[in-house]
Coordinates of C-alpha atoms in Angstrom, one line a residue:
Chain A
X1182 CA 5.5 236.9 352.0
X1183 CA 3.5 235.7 349.1
X1184 CA -0.3 235.8 349.3
X1185 CA -2.9 233.2 348.1
X1186 CA -2.2 232.4 344.5
X1187 CA -4.7 231.0 342.0
X1188 CA -4.2 229.5 338.3
X1189 CA -5.2 230.0 335.7
X1190 CA -6.4 233.5 336.3
X1191 CA -8.7 233.1 333.3
X1192 CA -10.2 230.0 331.7
X1193 CA -12.5 229.5 328.7
X1194 CA -14.2 226.3 328.3
X1195 CA -16.5 224.8 325.9
X1196 CA -19.8 223.3 327.5
X1197 CA -19.1 219.6 328.4
X1198 CA -15.3 220.1 329.0
X1199 CA -13.7 219.5 332.5
X1200 CA -11.7 222.1 334.1
X1201 CA -9.3 222.1 337.1
X1202 CA -8.7 225.2 339.1
X1203 CA -5.7 225.5 341.4
X1204 CA -5.2 227.3 344.6
X1205 CA -1.9 227.8 346.6
X1206 CA -2.6 229.1 350.0
X1207 CA -0.5 231.1 352.2
X1208 CA 2.3 228.9 353.5
X1209 CA 1.3 227.5 357.0
X1210 CA -2.4 228.2 356.6
X1211 CA -4.4 225.3 357.8
X1212 CA -7.8 226.3 356.6
X1213 CA -8.7 226.7 352.9
X1214 CA -12.1 227.7 351.5
X1215 CA -13.5 227.9 348.0
X1216 CA -16.1 230.4 346.9
X1217 CA -18.1 231.1 343.8
X1218 CA -18.8 234.6 342.8
X1219 CA -21.4 235.1 340.0
X1220 CA -21.4 238.4 338.2
X1221 CA -22.9 241.3 340.3
X1222 CA -23.1 238.9 343.3
X1223 CA -21.2 238.3 346.6
X1224 CA -19.2 235.2 347.0
X1225 CA -20.9 232.1 347.9
X1226 CA -19.2 229.4 349.9
X1227 CA -18.5 226.2 348.1
X1228 CA -16.4 224.1 350.3
X1229 CA -13.9 224.2 353.4
X1230 CA -10.7 222.1 354.1
X1231 CA -8.8 222.0 357.4
X1232 CA -5.4 220.4 356.4
X1233 CA -6.3 217.7 354.0
X1234 CA -9.7 216.9 355.5
X1235 CA -12.7 218.3 353.7
X1236 CA -14.9 219.2 356.6
X1237 CA -17.8 221.0 354.7
X1238 CA -18.8 220.6 351.1
X1239 CA -22.4 221.8 351.6
X1240 CA -21.9 224.6 349.1
X1241 CA -21.0 222.5 346.1
X1242 CA -23.9 223.0 343.6
X1243 CA -23.8 219.6 342.1
X1244 CA -21.9 216.3 342.0
X1245 CA -20.0 217.8 339.0
X1246 CA -18.0 219.8 341.4
X1247 CA -15.2 218.2 343.2
X1248 CA -12.4 219.6 345.4
X1249 CA -9.3 218.1 346.9
X1250 CA -6.4 219.0 349.1
X1251 CA -4.5 215.9 349.3
X1252 CA -1.3 217.0 351.0
X1253 CA -2.8 219.7 353.2
X1254 CA -1.5 222.6 351.1
X1255 CA -2.4 223.1 347.4
X1256 CA -6.0 222.5 346.6
X1257 CA -7.7 221.7 343.2
X1258 CA -11.4 222.5 342.4
X1259 CA -12.4 220.3 339.5
X1260 CA -15.7 220.9 337.5
X1261 CA -16.8 218.0 335.3
X1262 CA -19.0 218.5 332.1
X1263 CA -19.0 222.3 332.5
X1264 CA -22.3 224.1 332.0
X1265 CA -23.0 227.8 331.2
X1266 CA -24.3 228.3 334.6
X1267 CA -20.9 227.5 336.0
X1268 CA -19.4 230.7 334.4
X1269 CA -18.3 232.7 337.4
X1270 CA -15.1 233.8 339.4
X1271 CA -13.9 231.2 341.7
X1272 CA -12.2 232.5 344.9
X1273 CA -9.8 230.7 347.1
X1274 CA -9.1 231.8 350.6
X1275 CA -7.0 230.5 353.5
X1276 CA -6.6 231.3 357.1
X1277 CA -4.6 230.3 360.2
X1278 CA -6.1 227.9 362.6
X1279 CA -6.4 229.5 366.1
X1280 CA -8.6 229.3 369.0
X1281 CA -11.8 231.3 369.7
X1282 CA -10.7 234.3 367.7
X1283 CA -11.4 235.7 364.3
X1284 CA -9.0 234.3 361.7
X1285 CA -8.9 236.7 358.8
X1286 CA -9.5 234.9 355.5
X1287 CA -6.9 236.0 352.9
X1288 CA -8.3 235.8 349.3
X1289 CA -6.6 235.0 346.1
X1290 CA -7.2 236.8 342.9
X1291 CA -9.6 234.4 341.7
X1292 CA -10.1 232.5 338.4
X1293 CA -12.6 233.7 336.0
X1294 CA -14.2 230.8 334.3
X1295 CA -16.2 231.4 331.2
X1296 CA -18.1 228.4 329.7
X1297 CA -19.2 228.9 326.0
Chain B
X373 CA -27.6 230.1 358.6
X374 CA -27.0 233.7 358.1
X375 CA -28.6 236.2 355.8
X376 CA -26.9 239.5 354.9
X377 CA -28.8 242.4 353.3
X378 CA -27.2 245.5 351.7
X379 CA -29.8 247.7 350.3
X380 CA -27.6 250.2 348.6
X381 CA -26.6 248.9 345.2
X382 CA -24.5 252.0 344.4
X383 CA -23.3 255.2 346.2
X384 CA -21.6 258.4 344.9
X385 CA -19.7 260.4 347.6
X386 CA -17.5 263.5 347.1
X387 CA -13.8 263.0 347.9
X388 CA -13.0 263.8 351.7
X389 CA -16.6 263.3 352.9
X390 CA -17.5 260.5 355.2
X391 CA -19.7 257.7 353.9
X392 CA -21.9 255.0 355.6
X393 CA -22.5 251.6 354.0
X394 CA -25.5 249.9 355.2
X395 CA -25.8 246.2 356.4
X396 CA -28.4 244.4 358.2
X397 CA -28.1 240.6 359.0
X398 CA -30.2 237.9 360.2
X399 CA -28.9 234.9 362.1
X400 CA -30.1 232.3 364.7
X401 CA -26.4 231.8 366.1
X402 CA -25.6 233.1 369.6
X403 CA -22.1 233.8 368.6
X404 CA -21.1 235.2 365.3
X405 CA -18.8 237.5 363.7
X406 CA -19.5 240.3 361.3
X407 CA -16.9 241.8 358.7
X408 CA -16.5 243.9 355.7
X409 CA -14.4 243.2 352.6
X410 CA -13.3 245.6 349.7
X411 CA -13.2 244.3 346.2
X412 CA -11.5 246.8 343.7
X413 CA -12.0 246.3 340.0
X414 CA -9.0 244.0 340.1
X415 CA -11.0 241.5 341.7
X416 CA -9.2 240.6 345.1
X417 CA -11.1 240.6 348.2
X418 CA -9.4 242.9 350.7
X419 CA -10.3 242.4 354.5
X420 CA -11.3 245.7 356.2
X421 CA -12.8 245.1 359.6
X422 CA -14.3 242.7 361.9
X423 CA -16.7 242.7 364.8
X424 CA -17.5 239.9 367.2
X425 CA -21.1 239.6 368.4
X426 CA -19.9 239.9 372.1
X427 CA -17.6 242.9 371.4
X428 CA -19.2 245.8 373.3
X429 CA -17.0 248.5 371.6
X430 CA -17.4 249.1 368.0
X431 CA -14.5 248.1 365.8
X432 CA -12.1 250.6 364.3
X433 CA -9.4 250.1 361.8
X434 CA -7.9 253.4 360.6
X435 CA -10.5 255.2 358.6
X436 CA -12.9 252.4 358.8
X437 CA -15.3 251.9 361.7
X438 CA -18.2 249.5 362.1
X439 CA -21.3 250.8 363.7
X440 CA -22.6 247.6 365.5
X441 CA -26.2 247.9 366.6
X442 CA -27.0 244.3 367.8
X443 CA -30.6 245.0 368.8
X444 CA -31.3 246.3 365.3
X445 CA -29.0 243.6 363.7
X446 CA -27.1 246.1 361.8
X447 CA -23.5 246.4 361.1
X448 CA -22.9 249.5 359.0
X449 CA -19.5 250.6 357.7
X450 CA -18.3 254.0 358.2
X451 CA -15.4 255.3 355.9
X452 CA -14.1 258.7 357.2
X453 CA -12.3 261.2 355.0
X454 CA -13.0 259.2 351.7
X455 CA -10.3 258.9 349.1
X456 CA -10.4 258.2 345.4
X457 CA -8.8 254.8 346.1
X458 CA -11.9 253.9 348.1
X459 CA -13.8 253.5 345.0
X460 CA -14.7 249.7 344.9
X461 CA -17.4 247.2 345.7
X462 CA -17.8 246.6 349.4
X463 CA -19.4 243.3 350.9
X464 CA -20.7 242.8 354.3
X465 CA -20.6 239.5 355.7
X466 CA -21.1 237.2 358.6
X467 CA -19.8 233.8 359.9
X468 CA -21.3 231.6 362.7
X469 CA -19.0 231.2 365.6
X470 CA -15.6 232.7 365.7
X471 CA -12.9 231.6 363.3
X472 CA -12.7 228.9 360.7
X473 CA -16.1 229.1 359.5
X474 CA -17.5 229.8 356.1
X475 CA -18.4 233.3 355.3
X476 CA -21.9 234.4 354.1
X477 CA -21.7 237.6 352.1
X478 CA -24.3 240.3 350.9
X479 CA -24.8 241.4 347.4
X480 CA -22.5 244.5 347.9
X481 CA -22.5 248.1 347.5
X482 CA -20.5 249.9 344.6
X483 CA -18.9 252.9 346.0
X484 CA -17.8 255.7 343.8
X485 CA -15.7 258.7 345.2
X486 CA -16.0 261.7 343.0
X487 CA -13.1 264.1 342.9

């Protein structure tokens, strides 16, 4: 079956532009996560959805960042008025929802955002 | 909150040798999970292995094993019989509780296998 897909794979934006990054999770996966990975660093948590509900957005760095998952499947991460410090790889991950057992998070290939 | 420390920015290992990647963690949670992901140059994160905080046995997955020492708060990854395809970034991480929790990652170790 298909894995997690993300589009676009690469995005170049001029400072001040708005961007939208898309994530298609694995079919049937209830949980969806967004992470930001700066160059030379590990991924850092941004936000988490369970179906369409955004249960945790504590990692969003500013109010310029907004994420949605209106129908509980595809998710979009939107960044308004991009800044150079937003340049990073944005990773999406999905997982099944099970009881008290580890649910592997399956990652997409990421979107590399470069803000000029 | 969890904090993950990986003190080896880079390692070079001869092919077919075993390698240990170090990871220490700090958490106030009673229940937590520890895991390792591999990130090749293509960028995708590949899950390798998971250890629950209450698991008494060290986790193993093929050539990968996790050396879990709870009292020392360490979760080192051991790769046996390394292969050229093992060259990649390796990230140690943790989650609070079990399942459906955000993951906290370390800064990673770049492993290079020498033929």
